[in-house]
Coordinates of C-alpha atoms and ligand atoms in Angstrom, one line a residue:
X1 CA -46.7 11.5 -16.4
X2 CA -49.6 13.7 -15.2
X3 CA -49.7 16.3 -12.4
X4 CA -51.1 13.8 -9.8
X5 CA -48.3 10.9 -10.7
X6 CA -45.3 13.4 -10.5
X7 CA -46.7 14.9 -6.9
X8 CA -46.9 11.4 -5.6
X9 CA -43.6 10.0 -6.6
X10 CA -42.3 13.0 -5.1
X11 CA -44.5 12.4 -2.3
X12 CA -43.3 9.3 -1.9
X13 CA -39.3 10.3 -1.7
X14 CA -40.3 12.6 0.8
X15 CA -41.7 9.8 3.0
X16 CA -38.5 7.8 2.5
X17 CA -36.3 10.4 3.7
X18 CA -38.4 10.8 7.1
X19 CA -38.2 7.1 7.6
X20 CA -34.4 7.3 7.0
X21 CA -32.3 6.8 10.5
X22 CA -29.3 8.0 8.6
X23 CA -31.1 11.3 7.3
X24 CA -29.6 13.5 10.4
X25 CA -25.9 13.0 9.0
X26 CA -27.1 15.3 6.1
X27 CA -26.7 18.1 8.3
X28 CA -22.7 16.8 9.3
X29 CA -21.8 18.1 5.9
X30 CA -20.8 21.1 4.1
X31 CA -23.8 22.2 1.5
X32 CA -22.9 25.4 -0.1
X33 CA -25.5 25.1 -3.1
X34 CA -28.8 22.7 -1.9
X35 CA -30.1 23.5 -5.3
X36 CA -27.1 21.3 -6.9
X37 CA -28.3 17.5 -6.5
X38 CA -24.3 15.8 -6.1
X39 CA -24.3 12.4 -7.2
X40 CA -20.4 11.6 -7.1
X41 CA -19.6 10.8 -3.7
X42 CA -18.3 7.8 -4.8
X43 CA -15.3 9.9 -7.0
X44 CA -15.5 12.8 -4.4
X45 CA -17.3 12.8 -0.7
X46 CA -18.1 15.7 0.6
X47 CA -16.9 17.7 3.0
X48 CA -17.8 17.0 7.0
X49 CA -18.3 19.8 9.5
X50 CA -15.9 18.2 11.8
X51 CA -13.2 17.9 9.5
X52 CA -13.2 21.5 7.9
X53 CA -13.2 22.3 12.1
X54 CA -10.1 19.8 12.7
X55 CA -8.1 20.8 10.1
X56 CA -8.4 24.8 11.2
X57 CA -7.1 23.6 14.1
X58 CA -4.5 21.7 12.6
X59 CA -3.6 24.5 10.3
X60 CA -3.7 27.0 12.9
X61 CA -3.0 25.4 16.2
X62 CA -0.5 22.8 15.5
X63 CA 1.5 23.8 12.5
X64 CA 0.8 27.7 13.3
X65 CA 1.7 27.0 17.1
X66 CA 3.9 23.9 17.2
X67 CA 6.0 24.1 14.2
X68 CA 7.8 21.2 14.4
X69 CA 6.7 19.5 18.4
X70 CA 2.9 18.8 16.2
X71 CA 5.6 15.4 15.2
X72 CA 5.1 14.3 18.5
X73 CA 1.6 13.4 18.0
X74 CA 1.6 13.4 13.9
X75 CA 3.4 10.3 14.1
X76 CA 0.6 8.4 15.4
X77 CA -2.1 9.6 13.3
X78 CA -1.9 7.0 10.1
X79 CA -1.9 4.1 13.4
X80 CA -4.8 6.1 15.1
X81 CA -6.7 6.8 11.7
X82 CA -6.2 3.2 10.6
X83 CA -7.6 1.4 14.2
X84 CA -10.8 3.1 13.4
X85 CA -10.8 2.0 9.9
X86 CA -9.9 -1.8 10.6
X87 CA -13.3 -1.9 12.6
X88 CA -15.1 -0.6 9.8
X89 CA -13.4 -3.1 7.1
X90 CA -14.0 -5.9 9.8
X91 CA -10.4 -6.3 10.2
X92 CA -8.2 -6.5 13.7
X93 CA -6.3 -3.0 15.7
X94 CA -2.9 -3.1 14.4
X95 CA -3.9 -4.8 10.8
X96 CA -4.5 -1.3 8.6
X97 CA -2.6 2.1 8.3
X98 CA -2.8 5.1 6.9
X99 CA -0.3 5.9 3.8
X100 CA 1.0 6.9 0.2
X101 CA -1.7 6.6 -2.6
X102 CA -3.7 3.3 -3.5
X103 CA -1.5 3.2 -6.6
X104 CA 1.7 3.3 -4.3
X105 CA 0.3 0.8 -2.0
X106 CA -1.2 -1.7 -4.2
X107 CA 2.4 -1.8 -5.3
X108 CA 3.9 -2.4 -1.9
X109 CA 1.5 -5.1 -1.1
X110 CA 1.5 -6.8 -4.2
X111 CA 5.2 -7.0 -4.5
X112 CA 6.0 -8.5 -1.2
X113 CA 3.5 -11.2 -2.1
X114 CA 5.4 -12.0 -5.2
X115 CA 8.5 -11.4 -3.5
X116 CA 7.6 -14.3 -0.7
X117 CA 6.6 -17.0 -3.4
X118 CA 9.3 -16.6 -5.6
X119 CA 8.5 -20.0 -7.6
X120 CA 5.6 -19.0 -8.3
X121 CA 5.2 -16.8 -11.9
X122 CA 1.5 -15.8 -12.6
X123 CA 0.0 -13.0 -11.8
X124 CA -4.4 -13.1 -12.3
X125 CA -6.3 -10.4 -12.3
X126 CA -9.7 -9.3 -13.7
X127 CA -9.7 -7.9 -17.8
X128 CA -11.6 -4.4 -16.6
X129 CA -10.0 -4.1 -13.1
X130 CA -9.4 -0.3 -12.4
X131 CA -6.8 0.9 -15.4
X132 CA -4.5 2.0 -12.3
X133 CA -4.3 -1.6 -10.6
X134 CA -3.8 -3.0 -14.2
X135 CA -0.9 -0.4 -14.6
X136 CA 0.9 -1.3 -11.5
X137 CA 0.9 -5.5 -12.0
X138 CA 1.8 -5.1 -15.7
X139 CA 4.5 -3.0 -14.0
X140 CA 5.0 -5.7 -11.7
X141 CA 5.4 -8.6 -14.2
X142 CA 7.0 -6.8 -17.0
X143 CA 10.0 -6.3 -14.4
X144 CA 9.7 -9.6 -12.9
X145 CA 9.6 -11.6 -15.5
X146 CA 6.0 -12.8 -14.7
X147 CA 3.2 -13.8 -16.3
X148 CA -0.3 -11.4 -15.6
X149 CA -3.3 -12.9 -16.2
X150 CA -6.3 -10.7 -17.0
X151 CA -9.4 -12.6 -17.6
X152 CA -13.3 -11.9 -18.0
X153 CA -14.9 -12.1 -14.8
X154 CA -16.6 -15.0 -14.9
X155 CA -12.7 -16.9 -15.5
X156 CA -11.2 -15.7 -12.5
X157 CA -11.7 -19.0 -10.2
X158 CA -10.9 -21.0 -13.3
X159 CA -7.6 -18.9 -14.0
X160 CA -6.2 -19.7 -10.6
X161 CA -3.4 -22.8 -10.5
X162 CA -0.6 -23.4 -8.1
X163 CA 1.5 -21.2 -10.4
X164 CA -0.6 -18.4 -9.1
X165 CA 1.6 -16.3 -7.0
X166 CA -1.0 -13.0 -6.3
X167 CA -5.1 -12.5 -7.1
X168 CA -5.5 -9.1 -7.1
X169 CA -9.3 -7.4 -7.5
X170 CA -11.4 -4.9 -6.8
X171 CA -14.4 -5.6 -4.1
X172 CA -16.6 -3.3 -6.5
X173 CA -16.4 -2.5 -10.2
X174 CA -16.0 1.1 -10.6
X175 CA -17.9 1.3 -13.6
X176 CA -21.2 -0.6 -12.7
X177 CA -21.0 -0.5 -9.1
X178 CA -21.2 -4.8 -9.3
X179 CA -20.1 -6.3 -6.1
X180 CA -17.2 -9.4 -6.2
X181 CA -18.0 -12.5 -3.8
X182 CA -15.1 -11.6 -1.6
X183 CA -15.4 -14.3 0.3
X184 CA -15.9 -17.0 -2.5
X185 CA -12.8 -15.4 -4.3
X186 CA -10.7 -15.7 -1.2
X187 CA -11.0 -18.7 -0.6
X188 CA -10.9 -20.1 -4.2
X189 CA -6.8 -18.2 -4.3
X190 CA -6.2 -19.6 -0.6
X191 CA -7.3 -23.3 -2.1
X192 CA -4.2 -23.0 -4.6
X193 CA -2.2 -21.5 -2.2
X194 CA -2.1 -18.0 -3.7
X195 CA -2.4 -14.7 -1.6
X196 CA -5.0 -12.6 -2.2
X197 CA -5.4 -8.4 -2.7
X198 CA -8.1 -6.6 -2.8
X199 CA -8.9 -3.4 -4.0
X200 CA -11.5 -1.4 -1.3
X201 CA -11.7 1.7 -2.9
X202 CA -16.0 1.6 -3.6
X203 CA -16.5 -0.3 -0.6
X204 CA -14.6 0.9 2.2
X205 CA -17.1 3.1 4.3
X206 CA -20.1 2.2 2.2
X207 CA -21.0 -1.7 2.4
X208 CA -19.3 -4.6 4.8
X209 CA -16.2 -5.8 3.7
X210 CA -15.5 -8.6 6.5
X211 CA -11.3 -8.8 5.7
X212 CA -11.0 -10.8 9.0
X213 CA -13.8 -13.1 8.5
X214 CA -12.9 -14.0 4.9
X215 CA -9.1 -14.3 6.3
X216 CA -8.3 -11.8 3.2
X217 CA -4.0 -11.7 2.7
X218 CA -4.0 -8.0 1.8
X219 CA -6.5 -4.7 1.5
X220 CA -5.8 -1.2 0.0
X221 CA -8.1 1.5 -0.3
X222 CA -8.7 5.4 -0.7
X223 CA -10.3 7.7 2.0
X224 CA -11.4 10.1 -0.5
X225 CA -14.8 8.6 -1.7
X226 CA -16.8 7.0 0.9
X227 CA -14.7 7.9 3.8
X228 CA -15.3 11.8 3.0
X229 CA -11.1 12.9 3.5
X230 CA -10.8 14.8 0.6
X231 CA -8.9 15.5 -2.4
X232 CA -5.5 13.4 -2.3
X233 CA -6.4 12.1 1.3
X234 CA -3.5 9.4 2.2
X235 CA -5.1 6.0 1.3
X236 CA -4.8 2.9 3.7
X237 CA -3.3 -0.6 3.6
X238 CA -4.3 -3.7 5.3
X239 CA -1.9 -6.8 5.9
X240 CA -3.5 -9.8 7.9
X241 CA -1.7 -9.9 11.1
X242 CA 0.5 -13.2 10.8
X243 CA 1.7 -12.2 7.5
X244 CA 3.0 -8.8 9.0
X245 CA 6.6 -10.2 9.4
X246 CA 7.1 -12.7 6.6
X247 CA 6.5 -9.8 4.3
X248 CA 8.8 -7.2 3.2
X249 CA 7.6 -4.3 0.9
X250 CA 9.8 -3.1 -1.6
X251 CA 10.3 0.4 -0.3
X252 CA 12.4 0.6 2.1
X253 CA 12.0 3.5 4.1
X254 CA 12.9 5.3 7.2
X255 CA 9.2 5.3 8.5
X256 CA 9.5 1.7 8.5
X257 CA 12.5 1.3 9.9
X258 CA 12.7 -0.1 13.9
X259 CA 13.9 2.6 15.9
X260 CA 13.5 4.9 13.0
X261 CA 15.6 8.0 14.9
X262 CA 18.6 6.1 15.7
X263 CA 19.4 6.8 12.4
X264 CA 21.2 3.6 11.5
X265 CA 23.3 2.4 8.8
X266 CA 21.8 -0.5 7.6
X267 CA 17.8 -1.2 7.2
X268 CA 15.8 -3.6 9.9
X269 CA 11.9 -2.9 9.4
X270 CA 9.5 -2.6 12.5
X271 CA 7.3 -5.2 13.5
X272 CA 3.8 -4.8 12.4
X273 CA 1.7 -2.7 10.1
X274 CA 4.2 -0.1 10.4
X275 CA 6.8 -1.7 8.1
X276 CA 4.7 -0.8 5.4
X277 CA 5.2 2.5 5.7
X278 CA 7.5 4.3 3.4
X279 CA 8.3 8.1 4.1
X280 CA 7.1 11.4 6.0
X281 CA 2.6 11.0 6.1
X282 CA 0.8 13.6 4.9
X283 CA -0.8 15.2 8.4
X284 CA -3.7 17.3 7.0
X285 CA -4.7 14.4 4.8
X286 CA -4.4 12.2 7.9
X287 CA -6.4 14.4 9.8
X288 CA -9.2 14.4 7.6
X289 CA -9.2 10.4 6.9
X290 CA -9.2 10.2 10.5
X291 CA -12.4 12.3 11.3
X292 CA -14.2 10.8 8.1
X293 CA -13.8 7.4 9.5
X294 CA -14.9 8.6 12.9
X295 CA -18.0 9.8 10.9
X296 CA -18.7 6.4 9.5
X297 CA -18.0 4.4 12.0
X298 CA -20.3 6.7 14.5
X299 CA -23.0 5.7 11.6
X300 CA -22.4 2.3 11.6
X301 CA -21.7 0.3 7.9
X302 CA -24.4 -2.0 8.6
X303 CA -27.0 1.6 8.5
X304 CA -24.8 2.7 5.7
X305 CA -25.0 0.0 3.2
X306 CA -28.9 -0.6 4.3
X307 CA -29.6 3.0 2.8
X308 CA -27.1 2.4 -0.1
X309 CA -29.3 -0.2 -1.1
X310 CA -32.5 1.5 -0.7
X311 CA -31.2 4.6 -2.4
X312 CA -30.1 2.0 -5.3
X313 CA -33.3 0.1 -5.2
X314 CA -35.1 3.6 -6.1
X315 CA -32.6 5.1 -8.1
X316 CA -33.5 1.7 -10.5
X317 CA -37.5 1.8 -9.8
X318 CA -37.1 5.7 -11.4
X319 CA -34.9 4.7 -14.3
X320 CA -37.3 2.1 -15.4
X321 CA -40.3 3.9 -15.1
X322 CA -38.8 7.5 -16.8
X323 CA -35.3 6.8 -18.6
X324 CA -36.1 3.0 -20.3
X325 CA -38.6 4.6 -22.8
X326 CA -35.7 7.3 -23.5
X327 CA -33.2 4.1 -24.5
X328 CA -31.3 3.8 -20.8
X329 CA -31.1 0.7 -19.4
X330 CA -29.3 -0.7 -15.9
X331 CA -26.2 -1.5 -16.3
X332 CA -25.3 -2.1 -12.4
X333 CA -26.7 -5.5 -10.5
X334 CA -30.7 -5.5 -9.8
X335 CA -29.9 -7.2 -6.9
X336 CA -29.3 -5.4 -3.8
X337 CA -26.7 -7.5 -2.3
X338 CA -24.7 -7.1 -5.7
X339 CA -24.6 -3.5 -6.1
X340 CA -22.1 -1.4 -4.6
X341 CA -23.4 2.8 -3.7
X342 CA -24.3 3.4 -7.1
X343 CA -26.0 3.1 -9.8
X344 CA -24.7 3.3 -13.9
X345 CA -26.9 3.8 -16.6
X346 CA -26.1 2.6 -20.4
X347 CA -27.3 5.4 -23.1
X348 CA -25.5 5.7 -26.3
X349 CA -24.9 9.6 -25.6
X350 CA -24.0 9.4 -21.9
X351 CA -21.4 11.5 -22.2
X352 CA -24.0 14.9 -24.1
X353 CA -26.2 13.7 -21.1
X354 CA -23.4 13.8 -18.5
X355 CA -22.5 17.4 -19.9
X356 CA -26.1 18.5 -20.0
X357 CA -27.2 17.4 -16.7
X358 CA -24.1 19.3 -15.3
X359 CA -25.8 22.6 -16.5
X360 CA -29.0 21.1 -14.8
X361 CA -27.2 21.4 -11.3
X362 CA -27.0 18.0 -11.3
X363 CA -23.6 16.4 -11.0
X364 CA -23.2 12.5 -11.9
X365 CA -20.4 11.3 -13.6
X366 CA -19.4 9.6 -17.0
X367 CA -17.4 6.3 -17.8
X368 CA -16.5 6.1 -20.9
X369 CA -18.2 4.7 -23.6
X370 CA -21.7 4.5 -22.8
X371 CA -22.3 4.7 -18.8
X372 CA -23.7 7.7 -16.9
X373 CA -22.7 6.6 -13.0
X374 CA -25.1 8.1 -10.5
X375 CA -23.1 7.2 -7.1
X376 CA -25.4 7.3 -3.5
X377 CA -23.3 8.3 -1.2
X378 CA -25.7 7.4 2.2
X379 CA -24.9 9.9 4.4
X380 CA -25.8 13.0 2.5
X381 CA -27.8 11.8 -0.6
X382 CA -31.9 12.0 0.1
X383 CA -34.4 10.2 -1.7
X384 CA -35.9 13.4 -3.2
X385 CA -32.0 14.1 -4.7
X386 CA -32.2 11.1 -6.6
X387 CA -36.4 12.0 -7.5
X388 CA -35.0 15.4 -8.8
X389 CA -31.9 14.4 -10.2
X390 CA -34.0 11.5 -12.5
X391 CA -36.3 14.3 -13.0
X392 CA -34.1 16.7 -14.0
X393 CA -32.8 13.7 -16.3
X394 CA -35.7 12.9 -18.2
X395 CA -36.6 16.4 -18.6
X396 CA -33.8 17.3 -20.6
X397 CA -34.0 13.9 -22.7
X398 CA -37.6 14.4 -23.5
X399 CA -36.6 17.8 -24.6
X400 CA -33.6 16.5 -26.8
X401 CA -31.2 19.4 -25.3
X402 CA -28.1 17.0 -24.5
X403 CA -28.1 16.8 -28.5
X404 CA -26.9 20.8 -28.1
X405 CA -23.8 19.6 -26.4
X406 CA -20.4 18.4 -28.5
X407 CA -20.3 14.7 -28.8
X408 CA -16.9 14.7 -28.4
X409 CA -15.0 13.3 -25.2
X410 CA -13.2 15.2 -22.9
X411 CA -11.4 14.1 -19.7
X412 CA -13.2 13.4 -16.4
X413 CA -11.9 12.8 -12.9
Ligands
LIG1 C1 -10.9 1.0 -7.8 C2 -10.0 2.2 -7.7 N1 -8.7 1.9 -7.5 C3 -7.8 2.9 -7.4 C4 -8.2 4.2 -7.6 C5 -7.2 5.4 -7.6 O1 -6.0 5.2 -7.0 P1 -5.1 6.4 -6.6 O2 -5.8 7.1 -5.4 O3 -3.8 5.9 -6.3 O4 -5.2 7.4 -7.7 C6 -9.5 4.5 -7.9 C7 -9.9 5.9 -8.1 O5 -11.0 6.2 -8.4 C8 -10.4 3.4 -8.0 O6 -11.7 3.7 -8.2

């Protein structure tokens, strides 16, 4: 590319970013180093002003100040946090709640499915689900007796019978960023009479989920990607209202219990979303899923997942044009409304690249085998931080440095 090309494509970012509604949010977020080009929200989200602010006052104020009275108003936080997330996963007030881990919850929700069709014994799944939802229903069936069902995507209406007790999926494919037809799927378990659980993680914050309007059984999720709460943020759960009291999770804890400070001998869970609560929430984690779905919702998903799909739709114009002659080739959905906020790229040494391009300030991550993933996180990624980050990209290629870097594989949050 001559001088003139390379000044209009960056040109060209430059234009996109000032014609971007959602460009102001930029300036809502910690930046310590603008030279570094951070291209793993979707792993990691940065920090917002608002919560680094909220949780000195947490620290200071409330735990500093009110020792143990902050419980008065900690209690409601996982309720408070998760009203604000049910309107951005299109679900109803009272239907989602902070708590626990994703891993912890899928396992909740998925065994008081099980445990409220006990006749039925399969399990179905997709084959490259995210290793950690796989984990937990192999758990599930090893212990139960049942049989888990992992098949190709393309198999997944066709694996569903009226054995099936539980589909369980992920609304995006971590690896490629490919989005599942929600909807169709839904409906396809509700037409055997299965219940259906989906995995939210790469969606929630980031493109519309709809839960209400596909009448989806059960949700879990993390806060810590798209929804900006940090490192071990508590994740959410979502349980469609009129299945709140037919279903009883299997932990049976004293935050779900009714009247949980009467202290009583024998277990009778609370009404509503809070029965799927287990033990004492995690208050600065809460805090900061709280103000990062404030964030997002003052956005709006709609704005969000419009510039998620630009930002793809550029990220894949670049890669053609720069990184196909160097051997990498899409390996996420061309088509907007498949593609989660990311894009993945197939090279054969991904993982030299991924190391390489770390020491070029630019910070993607790698899947292992083959896929650098480049995730566009909307509210703080520009157009010109994908330009330089491809850039930056197809500089080193050309100049063959990656090949400086070990080939072998180490391990990668
Ligand atoms: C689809 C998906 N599910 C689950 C998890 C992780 O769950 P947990 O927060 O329990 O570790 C991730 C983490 O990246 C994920 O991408």
């Amino acid at each position: 590319m001559n001088f003139r090309e390379a000044a209009d494509q960056l040109n060209r970012a430059e234009q996109l970013d000032r014609a971007d509604p959602l460009a102001p949010f930029r300036d809502r977020f910690v930046v310590t180093d603008p030279q570094t080009i951070y291209l793993d929200g979707n792993s990691l989200g940065r920090l917002p002003l608002s919560t680094r602010e909220r949780l000195h006052r947490a620290v200071d104020e409330e735990w500093g100040g009110e020792l143990v009275r902050g419980w008065a108003h900690w209690l409601d936080i996982g309720r408070a946090a998760g009203d604000v997330l049910a309107g951005i996963l299109g679900a109803h007030q009272g239907e989602v709640v902070l708590a626990d881990s994703t891993s912890v919850n899928l396992y909740k929700l998925a065994s008081a499915a099980l445990d409220a069709v006990p006749h039925r014994r399969v399990i179905v799944t997709e084959e490259q689900n995210f290793p950690t939802d796989r984990y937990v229903l192999q758990g599930l069936a090893a212990a139960r007796g049942l049989q888990l069902r992992a098949v190709p995507n393309v198999d997944l209406a066709a694996a569903l019978d009226d054995g099936t007790a539980l589909l369980c999926l992920s609304h995006v494919d971590f690896r490629t960023g490919a989005v599942a037809d929600l909807p169709g799927l839904t409906a396809a378990a509700h037409r055997v009479g299965a219940m259906v659980l989906w995995d939210l993680c790469h969606s929630a914050g980031v493109l519309p989920v709809g839960l209400a309007g596909a009448a989806v059984d059960l949700a879990v999720g993390c806060t810590y990607k798209h929804l900006h709460a940090g490192p071990g943020a508590p994740a959410f759960l979502y349980v469609r209202r009129d299945l709140q009291d037919r279903l009883r999770q299997p932990i049976w804890g004293w935050f779900g219990q009714a009247d949980q400070f009467a202290m009583g001998e024998a277990y009778h869970p609370v009404p509503g979303i809070e029965r799927f609560l287990a033990g004492t929430p995690g208050v600065l984690g809460g805090y900061a899923a709280w103000e990062g779905a404030r964030l997002t919702a003052e956005a709006g998903v709609p704005a969000i997942a419009a510039k998620a799909r630009a930002l793809g739709r550029y990220a894949i114009e670049l890669s053609d044009a720069w990184l196909a002659p160097l051997g990498f080739s899409v390996a996420s959905p061309r088509a907007d409304h498949r593609r989660g906020a990311q894009v993945a790229l197939r090279h054969p040494e991904a993982w030299r690249v991924c190391q390489a391009l770390l020491d070029q300030r630019v910070v993607p991550d790698f899947r292992t085998p083959d896929l650098l993933r480049l995730g566009l996180a909307p509210l703080y990624t520009r157009f010109v931080d994908v330009h330089t980050g491809l850039s930056r990209l197809r500089d080193l290629v050309l100049a063959g440095r990656h090949l400086d870097y070990p080939e072998a594989h180490a391990r990668v949050t």
